Coordinates of C-alpha atoms in Angstrom, one line a residue:
M1 CA 30.0 -299.8 -24.1
T2 CA 32.3 -300.1 -21.1
Q3 CA 36.0 -299.7 -21.3
K4 CA 36.5 -303.3 -20.3
Q5 CA 34.3 -304.5 -23.2
A6 CA 36.2 -302.3 -25.6
L7 CA 39.6 -303.4 -24.4
K8 CA 38.6 -307.0 -24.9
I9 CA 37.6 -306.4 -28.5
M10 CA 40.8 -304.4 -29.2
Q11 CA 42.9 -307.2 -27.8
S12 CA 41.1 -309.8 -30.0
G13 CA 42.9 -308.6 -33.1
H14 CA 39.9 -307.0 -34.8
N15 CA 40.2 -303.7 -36.6
V16 CA 38.5 -301.2 -34.3
F17 CA 37.1 -297.7 -34.3
L18 CA 37.2 -296.5 -30.7
T19 CA 34.9 -293.5 -30.3
G20 CA 32.6 -291.6 -27.9
P21 CA 32.0 -288.1 -26.6
P22 CA 34.8 -286.1 -24.9
G23 CA 35.4 -287.2 -21.3
T24 CA 34.6 -290.8 -21.8
G25 CA 38.1 -292.1 -21.4
K26 CA 39.3 -292.8 -24.9
T27 CA 42.9 -291.7 -24.3
Y28 CA 43.1 -293.6 -21.0
L29 CA 41.8 -296.8 -22.7
L30 CA 44.2 -296.3 -25.6
K31 CA 47.2 -296.0 -23.2
T32 CA 46.0 -299.2 -21.4
F33 CA 45.9 -301.0 -24.7
I34 CA 49.3 -299.8 -25.7
D35 CA 50.7 -301.0 -22.4
W36 CA 49.1 -304.4 -23.0
A37 CA 50.5 -304.6 -26.5
K38 CA 54.0 -303.7 -25.5
K39 CA 53.9 -306.2 -22.6
N40 CA 52.9 -308.9 -25.1
R41 CA 55.7 -307.9 -27.4
K42 CA 53.5 -306.7 -30.2
K43 CA 55.1 -304.6 -32.9
I44 CA 53.0 -301.5 -32.5
A45 CA 53.1 -298.2 -34.5
I46 CA 51.7 -295.4 -32.4
T47 CA 50.5 -292.4 -34.5
A48 CA 48.1 -289.5 -34.4
S49 CA 46.8 -287.1 -37.0
T50 CA 48.4 -284.1 -35.3
G51 CA 51.7 -283.6 -33.5
I52 CA 50.0 -282.4 -30.3
A53 CA 47.9 -285.5 -30.1
A54 CA 50.9 -287.7 -30.9
S55 CA 52.9 -286.1 -28.0
Q56 CA 50.1 -287.1 -25.6
I57 CA 50.5 -290.8 -26.4
S58 CA 54.3 -290.7 -26.9
G59 CA 53.9 -291.4 -30.6
T60 CA 54.6 -289.8 -34.0
T61 CA 52.3 -288.3 -36.6
F62 CA 50.6 -290.6 -39.1
H63 CA 52.2 -288.6 -41.9
S64 CA 55.7 -289.1 -40.6
W65 CA 55.2 -292.9 -39.9
S66 CA 53.7 -293.5 -43.3
S67 CA 56.6 -291.7 -45.0
I68 CA 54.3 -289.7 -47.2
G69 CA 54.7 -286.5 -45.3
L70 CA 52.0 -284.0 -46.2
K71 CA 51.5 -285.4 -49.7
N72 CA 48.0 -286.5 -50.8
S73 CA 49.2 -288.2 -53.9
L74 CA 52.3 -289.9 -55.3
N75 CA 53.6 -289.9 -58.8
P76 CA 55.1 -293.1 -60.2
T77 CA 58.6 -292.1 -59.3
E78 CA 57.8 -291.1 -55.7
R79 CA 55.9 -294.3 -55.3
K80 CA 58.7 -296.5 -56.6
I81 CA 61.2 -294.7 -54.2
L82 CA 59.0 -295.5 -51.2
T83 CA 58.1 -299.1 -52.1
S84 CA 61.8 -299.9 -52.8
S85 CA 63.2 -298.3 -49.7
D86 CA 64.6 -300.8 -47.2
K87 CA 63.8 -298.5 -44.3
V88 CA 60.2 -298.1 -45.4
I89 CA 59.7 -301.7 -46.3
K90 CA 61.0 -302.8 -42.9
K91 CA 58.7 -300.4 -41.1
Y92 CA 55.5 -301.5 -42.9
Q93 CA 56.4 -305.2 -42.8
Q94 CA 57.2 -305.3 -39.1
A95 CA 54.1 -303.5 -37.9
E96 CA 51.4 -305.7 -36.4
I97 CA 49.2 -303.0 -35.0
L98 CA 48.7 -299.4 -36.2
I99 CA 47.2 -296.9 -33.9
I100 CA 45.8 -293.6 -35.3
D101 CA 44.6 -291.2 -32.7
E102 CA 42.4 -288.1 -33.5
I103 CA 41.2 -289.9 -36.6
S104 CA 38.6 -287.1 -37.2
M105 CA 41.4 -284.8 -38.4
L106 CA 42.8 -287.3 -41.0
D107 CA 41.3 -287.1 -44.4
N108 CA 40.1 -289.9 -46.7
V109 CA 42.6 -289.2 -49.5
R110 CA 45.7 -289.8 -47.4
F111 CA 44.1 -292.7 -45.5
D112 CA 43.5 -294.5 -48.8
L113 CA 46.9 -293.6 -50.1
V114 CA 48.7 -295.2 -47.2
N115 CA 46.4 -298.2 -47.3
D116 CA 47.5 -298.7 -51.0
L117 CA 51.2 -298.4 -50.0
A118 CA 50.8 -300.9 -47.1
Q119 CA 49.0 -303.4 -49.4
E120 CA 51.8 -303.2 -52.0
I121 CA 54.7 -303.3 -49.6
R122 CA 53.3 -306.2 -47.6
G123 CA 52.0 -308.1 -50.7
N124 CA 48.6 -308.5 -49.0
D125 CA 45.3 -307.0 -50.4
Q126 CA 43.6 -306.9 -46.9
P127 CA 43.1 -303.3 -45.5
F128 CA 46.6 -302.0 -44.6
G129 CA 48.1 -305.3 -45.8
G130 CA 46.7 -307.1 -42.7
I131 CA 48.0 -304.7 -40.0
Q132 CA 45.5 -304.4 -37.2
L133 CA 44.0 -300.9 -37.2
I134 CA 43.0 -299.2 -33.9
L135 CA 41.4 -295.9 -35.0
V136 CA 40.5 -293.5 -32.2
G137 CA 38.6 -290.3 -32.2
D138 CA 35.2 -288.4 -32.4
F139 CA 33.9 -287.0 -35.6
F140 CA 32.0 -284.3 -33.7
Q141 CA 35.3 -282.8 -32.9
L142 CA 37.7 -280.9 -35.3
P143 CA 37.5 -282.1 -38.9
P144 CA 40.4 -282.7 -41.3
I145 CA 42.9 -279.9 -41.5
D146 CA 43.2 -279.9 -45.3
Q147 CA 40.0 -280.4 -47.1
N148 CA 41.3 -279.3 -50.5
R149 CA 41.6 -281.4 -53.6
G150 CA 38.5 -283.5 -52.8
A151 CA 39.7 -284.5 -49.3
D152 CA 36.9 -285.3 -46.8
F153 CA 36.3 -287.1 -43.6
V154 CA 38.1 -290.4 -43.3
F155 CA 34.8 -292.3 -43.2
K156 CA 34.5 -291.3 -46.9
S157 CA 37.4 -293.5 -47.8
K158 CA 37.2 -296.9 -49.5
T159 CA 39.5 -298.3 -46.8
W160 CA 37.0 -297.3 -44.0
Y161 CA 34.3 -299.4 -45.8
Q162 CA 36.6 -302.3 -46.4
A163 CA 38.3 -302.6 -43.0
D164 CA 35.4 -304.5 -41.3
L165 CA 35.7 -302.3 -38.3
R166 CA 34.3 -303.3 -34.9
I167 CA 32.8 -300.2 -33.3
C168 CA 33.6 -299.5 -29.7
Y169 CA 31.5 -296.5 -28.6
L170 CA 32.3 -295.4 -25.0
N171 CA 29.4 -293.7 -23.3
H172 CA 30.2 -293.4 -19.6
Q173 CA 30.9 -289.7 -18.9
H174 CA 33.9 -289.0 -16.6
R175 CA 34.1 -285.2 -17.3
Q176 CA 30.6 -283.8 -16.9
E177 CA 28.2 -285.0 -14.2
E178 CA 24.9 -286.6 -15.3
G179 CA 22.1 -284.1 -15.0
D180 CA 24.2 -281.1 -15.5
Q181 CA 22.7 -278.6 -18.0
L182 CA 26.0 -278.4 -20.0
L183 CA 26.0 -282.2 -20.5
D184 CA 22.4 -281.9 -21.7
I185 CA 23.4 -279.2 -24.2
L186 CA 26.3 -281.3 -25.5
I187 CA 24.0 -284.4 -25.9
K188 CA 21.6 -282.2 -27.9
M189 CA 24.4 -281.0 -30.1
R190 CA 25.5 -284.6 -30.8
T191 CA 21.9 -285.6 -31.7
N192 CA 21.1 -282.4 -33.8
Q193 CA 18.4 -281.4 -31.3
I194 CA 19.8 -278.1 -30.1
D195 CA 16.8 -275.9 -29.4
Q196 CA 15.9 -272.4 -28.2
T197 CA 16.0 -273.5 -24.6
S198 CA 19.7 -274.6 -25.0
I199 CA 20.5 -271.4 -26.8
G200 CA 18.8 -269.4 -24.0
V201 CA 21.0 -271.2 -21.4
L202 CA 24.2 -270.3 -23.4
K203 CA 23.1 -266.7 -23.7
E204 CA 22.6 -266.6 -20.0
R205 CA 26.2 -267.6 -19.6
I206 CA 27.1 -264.5 -21.6
K207 CA 25.3 -262.4 -19.1
V208 CA 27.0 -264.1 -16.2
S209 CA 30.4 -263.5 -17.9
S210 CA 29.8 -259.8 -17.9
Q211 CA 30.2 -259.8 -14.1
P212 CA 33.5 -260.3 -12.3
I213 CA 34.5 -264.0 -12.4
K214 CA 35.6 -265.2 -9.0
K215 CA 36.9 -268.6 -10.2
I216 CA 40.3 -269.4 -11.7
Y217 CA 39.6 -269.8 -15.4
T218 CA 41.3 -270.1 -18.8
E219 CA 40.2 -268.2 -21.8
L220 CA 39.7 -270.2 -25.1
Y221 CA 40.0 -268.5 -28.5
S222 CA 39.9 -269.7 -32.0
H223 CA 43.1 -267.8 -33.1
N224 CA 46.7 -267.8 -31.8
I225 CA 47.1 -264.0 -31.9
D226 CA 44.4 -263.5 -29.2
V227 CA 46.0 -266.1 -27.0
D228 CA 49.6 -264.7 -27.3
Q229 CA 48.4 -261.1 -26.6
I230 CA 46.5 -262.1 -23.5
N231 CA 49.2 -264.2 -21.9
S232 CA 51.9 -261.7 -22.6
Y233 CA 49.8 -258.8 -21.2
R234 CA 48.7 -260.6 -18.1
L235 CA 52.3 -261.7 -17.3
S236 CA 53.5 -258.1 -17.6
L237 CA 51.0 -256.9 -15.1
I238 CA 52.6 -258.9 -12.3
K239 CA 55.2 -256.9 -10.4
Q240 CA 57.5 -259.8 -9.6
D241 CA 60.8 -260.9 -10.9
L242 CA 60.7 -262.9 -14.2
V243 CA 62.2 -266.3 -13.9
V244 CA 63.2 -268.1 -17.1
F245 CA 63.6 -271.9 -17.4
P246 CA 65.4 -272.9 -20.6
A247 CA 64.6 -276.3 -21.8
E248 CA 67.2 -279.0 -22.1
T249 CA 67.3 -280.2 -25.7
K250 CA 68.9 -282.9 -27.8
G251 CA 68.8 -283.5 -31.5
K252 CA 69.3 -281.8 -34.8
P253 CA 67.6 -278.3 -35.2
K254 CA 65.1 -279.6 -37.7
D255 CA 64.0 -282.4 -35.5
L256 CA 63.9 -280.2 -32.4
E257 CA 61.8 -277.7 -34.3
K258 CA 59.3 -280.4 -35.2
L259 CA 59.1 -281.7 -31.6
L260 CA 58.7 -278.2 -30.1
K261 CA 55.9 -277.4 -32.5
N262 CA 53.9 -280.3 -31.3
I263 CA 54.2 -279.9 -27.5
L264 CA 52.5 -277.3 -25.4
V265 CA 55.5 -275.9 -23.5
P266 CA 57.9 -273.2 -24.7
V267 CA 61.6 -273.7 -25.1
N268 CA 62.1 -270.8 -22.7
L269 CA 59.4 -271.0 -20.0
E270 CA 58.8 -267.5 -18.4
L271 CA 57.1 -267.5 -15.0
K272 CA 56.5 -265.1 -12.2
V273 CA 55.2 -265.7 -8.7
G274 CA 51.4 -265.1 -9.0
C275 CA 51.1 -266.2 -12.7
Q276 CA 48.4 -268.6 -13.8
V277 CA 49.6 -271.9 -15.2
M278 CA 48.2 -275.1 -16.7
M279 CA 49.6 -278.6 -16.4
V280 CA 49.9 -280.1 -19.9
I281 CA 50.4 -283.8 -19.1
N282 CA 48.6 -286.4 -17.0
N283 CA 50.4 -287.3 -13.7
F284 CA 47.8 -288.7 -11.5
K285 CA 50.4 -289.9 -8.9
A286 CA 51.5 -286.2 -8.4
G287 CA 47.8 -285.1 -8.3
Y288 CA 47.3 -283.4 -11.6
F289 CA 46.1 -284.0 -15.2
N290 CA 46.3 -282.4 -18.6
G291 CA 44.4 -279.1 -18.1
S292 CA 44.8 -278.8 -14.3
L293 CA 45.0 -275.1 -13.4
G294 CA 47.1 -273.5 -10.7
E295 CA 49.1 -270.6 -9.5
V296 CA 52.9 -270.3 -9.2
I297 CA 53.5 -269.4 -5.5
G298 CA 57.2 -269.6 -5.4
F299 CA 60.4 -271.4 -6.5
K300 CA 62.5 -274.0 -4.8
D301 CA 65.8 -275.4 -6.0
N302 CA 65.2 -273.8 -9.4
Q303 CA 61.8 -275.6 -9.6
P304 CA 58.4 -273.9 -9.7
I305 CA 56.0 -274.4 -6.8
V306 CA 52.4 -274.5 -8.0
R307 CA 49.2 -274.4 -5.9
L308 CA 46.7 -276.5 -7.9
Q309 CA 43.2 -275.3 -8.0
R310 CA 42.0 -278.8 -7.7
G311 CA 44.7 -280.6 -5.8
P312 CA 47.8 -280.2 -3.6
I313 CA 50.7 -277.7 -3.6
I314 CA 53.4 -279.4 -5.8
V315 CA 57.0 -278.8 -6.6
V316 CA 56.9 -279.4 -10.4
E317 CA 59.2 -282.1 -11.8
K318 CA 60.6 -281.9 -15.3
F319 CA 59.2 -284.1 -18.1
S320 CA 60.8 -285.5 -21.2
W321 CA 59.1 -285.3 -24.6
K322 CA 60.8 -287.4 -27.2
L323 CA 60.6 -287.8 -31.0
F324 CA 61.5 -291.2 -32.5
D325 CA 62.0 -292.3 -36.0
E326 CA 60.4 -295.3 -37.6
Q327 CA 63.0 -297.6 -36.1
E328 CA 62.3 -296.1 -32.6
K329 CA 65.7 -294.4 -32.7
L330 CA 65.7 -291.1 -30.7
Q331 CA 65.7 -288.1 -33.0
A332 CA 65.0 -285.3 -30.5
E333 CA 64.3 -284.7 -26.9
V334 CA 62.9 -281.7 -24.9
I335 CA 63.2 -281.7 -21.1
Q336 CA 61.0 -279.0 -19.6
F337 CA 58.6 -278.4 -16.8
P338 CA 55.1 -279.5 -18.0
V339 CA 53.5 -276.2 -17.4
R340 CA 52.5 -273.2 -19.6
L341 CA 50.9 -269.8 -19.0
A342 CA 47.2 -270.5 -18.9
W343 CA 45.3 -267.2 -18.9
A344 CA 44.5 -268.2 -22.5
I345 CA 44.8 -271.1 -24.9
T346 CA 43.5 -271.9 -28.4
I347 CA 40.5 -274.2 -28.8
H348 CA 42.6 -276.4 -31.1
K349 CA 45.3 -277.0 -28.4
S350 CA 42.6 -277.5 -25.7
Q351 CA 41.4 -280.7 -27.3
G352 CA 41.8 -283.5 -24.8
M353 CA 41.8 -281.2 -21.8
S354 CA 39.4 -281.1 -18.8
L355 CA 38.8 -277.6 -17.4
D356 CA 37.0 -276.6 -14.2
A357 CA 36.2 -273.1 -15.6
A358 CA 36.7 -271.4 -18.9
L359 CA 35.8 -268.1 -20.6
I360 CA 35.2 -269.1 -24.2
D361 CA 35.0 -266.7 -27.2
L362 CA 33.2 -268.4 -30.1
T363 CA 32.5 -265.2 -32.0
K364 CA 35.3 -266.1 -34.5
S365 CA 34.6 -269.8 -34.9
F366 CA 35.4 -270.8 -38.5
S367 CA 35.3 -274.6 -38.4
L368 CA 32.4 -277.1 -37.8
G369 CA 33.0 -278.8 -34.4
M370 CA 35.0 -275.9 -32.9
G371 CA 32.2 -274.8 -30.6
Y372 CA 31.5 -278.4 -29.5
V373 CA 35.2 -279.0 -28.7
A374 CA 35.4 -275.8 -26.6
L375 CA 32.2 -276.3 -24.7
S376 CA 33.0 -280.0 -24.0
R377 CA 36.3 -279.0 -22.3
V378 CA 34.4 -277.7 -19.2
R379 CA 33.2 -279.9 -16.4
S380 CA 29.9 -278.2 -15.7
L381 CA 27.7 -275.3 -16.7
D382 CA 28.7 -273.5 -13.5
G383 CA 32.2 -273.3 -14.9
L384 CA 31.3 -272.1 -18.3
Y385 CA 31.6 -268.5 -19.2
L386 CA 30.9 -267.2 -22.7
K387 CA 32.0 -264.0 -24.5
G388 CA 29.7 -264.9 -27.3
F389 CA 29.1 -267.3 -30.2
N390 CA 28.3 -267.1 -33.9
D391 CA 25.9 -269.2 -35.9
R392 CA 28.7 -271.6 -37.1
S393 CA 30.0 -272.3 -33.6
L394 CA 27.0 -274.5 -32.7
Q395 CA 26.9 -276.3 -36.0
L396 CA 28.1 -279.8 -36.7
A397 CA 28.2 -281.7 -40.0
Q398 CA 24.9 -283.4 -40.9
E399 CA 26.7 -286.4 -42.3
V400 CA 28.4 -286.8 -38.9
Y401 CA 25.0 -286.8 -37.1
D402 CA 23.9 -289.7 -39.5
L403 CA 27.1 -291.6 -39.0
D404 CA 27.0 -291.3 -35.2
F405 CA 23.5 -292.8 -35.0
S406 CA 24.9 -295.8 -36.9
L407 CA 28.0 -296.1 -34.8
R408 CA 26.0 -296.2 -31.5
Y409 CA 24.0 -299.1 -32.9
F410 CA 27.0 -301.0 -34.2
S411 CA 28.7 -300.6 -30.8
K412 CA 25.7 -301.9 -28.9
I413 CA 25.3 -305.1 -31.0
N414 CA 28.1 -306.5 -28.8
D415 CA 25.7 -306.6 -25.9
L416 CA 22.3 -308.3 -26.4
T417 CA 20.5 -306.2 -23.8
E418 CA 21.9 -303.0 -25.2
K419 CA 21.0 -304.1 -28.7
D420 CA 17.3 -304.8 -27.8
L421 CA 17.0 -301.4 -26.1
F422 CA 18.5 -299.7 -29.2
I423 CA 16.1 -301.4 -31.6
E424 CA 13.3 -299.8 -29.6
E425 CA 15.1 -296.4 -29.8
L426 CA 15.7 -297.0 -33.5
D427 CA 12.1 -297.5 -34.2
Q428 CA 11.1 -294.4 -32.3
I429 CA 13.8 -292.1 -33.6
Y430 CA 13.7 -292.8 -37.3
S431 CA 9.9 -292.7 -37.5
N432 CA 9.6 -289.5 -35.5
N433 CA 12.6 -287.6 -36.9
N434 CA 12.6 -288.9 -40.4
L435 CA 16.2 -290.2 -40.3
I436 CA 15.4 -292.5 -43.3
D437 CA 17.6 -291.6 -46.3
Q438 CA 14.9 -291.6 -48.9
T439 CA 17.3 -291.6 -51.8
L440 CA 19.1 -294.7 -50.6
L441 CA 15.7 -296.3 -49.7
E442 CA 14.5 -295.8 -53.3
K443 CA 17.7 -297.5 -54.6
L444 CA 17.1 -300.4 -52.4
I445 CA 13.5 -300.7 -53.4
D446 CA 14.4 -300.5 -57.1
W447 CA 17.0 -303.3 -56.6
R448 CA 14.4 -305.4 -54.9
T449 CA 11.9 -304.9 -57.7
I450 CA 14.3 -306.0 -60.3
N451 CA 15.3 -309.1 -58.3
L452 CA 11.7 -310.1 -57.6
K453 CA 11.6 -311.5 -61.1
I454 CA 14.3 -314.0 -60.0
D455 CA 13.1 -314.6 -56.4
S456 CA 9.4 -314.0 -55.8
N457 CA 9.9 -314.4 -52.0
L458 CA 12.2 -311.4 -51.8
I459 CA 9.4 -309.1 -50.7
D460 CA 8.9 -311.3 -47.6
I461 CA 12.6 -311.7 -47.0
L462 CA 13.3 -308.0 -47.4
P463 CA 10.2 -306.0 -46.5
D464 CA 10.1 -302.2 -46.4
S465 CA 10.8 -302.2 -42.7
I466 CA 14.2 -303.9 -43.2
L467 CA 15.1 -301.7 -46.1
E468 CA 14.2 -298.6 -44.0
I469 CA 16.6 -299.8 -41.3
I470 CA 19.4 -300.3 -43.8
S471 CA 18.8 -296.8 -45.2
V472 CA 19.1 -295.3 -41.6
L473 CA 22.1 -297.2 -40.4
K474 CA 24.0 -297.7 -43.7
P475 CA 26.0 -300.7 -42.6
F476 CA 29.6 -300.7 -44.0
S477 CA 30.6 -304.4 -43.5
R478 CA 28.9 -307.8 -43.7
Y479 CA 29.3 -308.2 -40.0
Q480 CA 27.3 -305.0 -39.5
L481 CA 24.7 -305.8 -42.1
E482 CA 24.0 -309.2 -40.5
S483 CA 23.6 -307.6 -37.1
L484 CA 20.6 -305.6 -38.1
P485 CA 17.1 -306.7 -36.9
G486 CA 15.7 -309.3 -39.2
M487 CA 18.9 -309.9 -41.1
N488 CA 20.1 -313.1 -39.5
S489 CA 18.1 -315.3 -41.8
H490 CA 20.0 -317.8 -43.9
K491 CA 17.7 -316.8 -46.9
I492 CA 19.0 -313.3 -46.8
K493 CA 22.7 -314.0 -46.6
K494 CA 23.0 -314.6 -50.4
Y495 CA 22.0 -311.0 -50.9
A496 CA 24.3 -309.5 -48.3
R497 CA 27.1 -308.5 -50.8
E498 CA 24.6 -306.9 -53.2
L499 CA 23.1 -304.8 -50.5
L500 CA 26.5 -303.7 -49.3
V501 CA 27.4 -302.7 -52.8
I502 CA 24.3 -300.5 -53.0
V503 CA 25.0 -298.8 -49.6
Q504 CA 28.7 -298.3 -50.4
E505 CA 28.3 -297.1 -53.9
Y506 CA 25.7 -294.6 -52.7
A507 CA 28.1 -293.3 -50.0
L508 CA 31.3 -293.2 -52.0
G509 CA 30.8 -294.0 -55.6
H510 CA 31.8 -297.2 -57.3
L511 CA 34.0 -299.5 -55.1
N512 CA 35.5 -302.9 -55.3
V513 CA 33.6 -304.3 -52.3
P514 CA 35.4 -307.3 -50.8
D515 CA 33.5 -310.6 -50.5
Y516 CA 33.4 -311.4 -46.8
S517 CA 31.6 -314.8 -47.3

């Protein structure tokens, strides 16, 4: 789907899941939508699952906006306090649109909890009480931070299945060039087809990395301790005067601490002529983007001068990061140069960046998706250098593979030509790679057998071929179910809700499936 198509669907008022591989412009499109919403005087809540992601879109964390903090449950007293608070009530009732960026890192338990709160406060049993949802992210990237107490991916929530989401899957790559071997490897990772050829290419990059690297590059690590040690050591090697730029700050200490934790610059920025730095915001007018590398070549009027690796020499201007409360009242502000030392950075903090070259250490990867996030930061194979990787670093969750196949189909149903092409792909892929969920298929066949006693034509209305497609794509709304090949018959519509119940109960356990008829 193109960005233009996706924006039109987002502006239509539908609940939307905006997704796609890294580098396809999700953040750019989201900011375009936010600008449109503000221009049209929409009451919009801009949130993200993490503070770093929230700072990139000038929003707040989902946990803060929702007023639940880090809780994943509420006792009756806590719930009564929230639902009777004038401040909380006003926030929920005024919101027309709720944006949640980096949705992959939000778990199902908290998503359902806030949905229940919104429904109660707004007196509306629609998902989130009728607030339009714009969910943004990529489930192949970092998973939920806290997966304790039964928490899982947000697509395991009852709210996800009841929100009647329109899927906008961006596929035009802006970061890697088509035909580059790295892009081929990333595509294979997303389709669970990583092979020995791909592994051989990655191992070759380990050999290349053992030689002196002539490019300016950033090292990516899974743990903060490695990053801090490298940056401190490399800065100490430069025999130049240390220049310290204290940030200008406003707000209470607690609020400032929260803001500083979620931006990528230090309160005291230490630089030397010759140090390697990274720009941490997008400023296309000035010639740089989030992840642009450069070297400090001097200072002018107490401002650093940076020679960008890909761009001009710039005199860096300060940037303001702000933290607002639910009523959009300023709580804290940090004014600092948008640069940081960039010999090393964590994989977690690199999410959303584009790098020309990176030396990546995946030997200590501990989370599914971490290797994919790191590799996808780099623009081309020529800029990828590897210290090594472990078995877990190339793994992605099997359930995410299955979901992604469905998401690509449900995005393409918005375009008739794309839909026809995908039906052909669907036929080839699930027959050749056994994507059929046999357990779900058996449940569907059992249901059909029972109902044959009532409707003898059911075997013709729902032949095995259609039940197989349902077991592959697992539609989670009536809109999606009726978009499947062969499912637009009027005869089949009376069975839509029963089929959805089977699919949803199989995925999540028993649910109260809404009647969309």
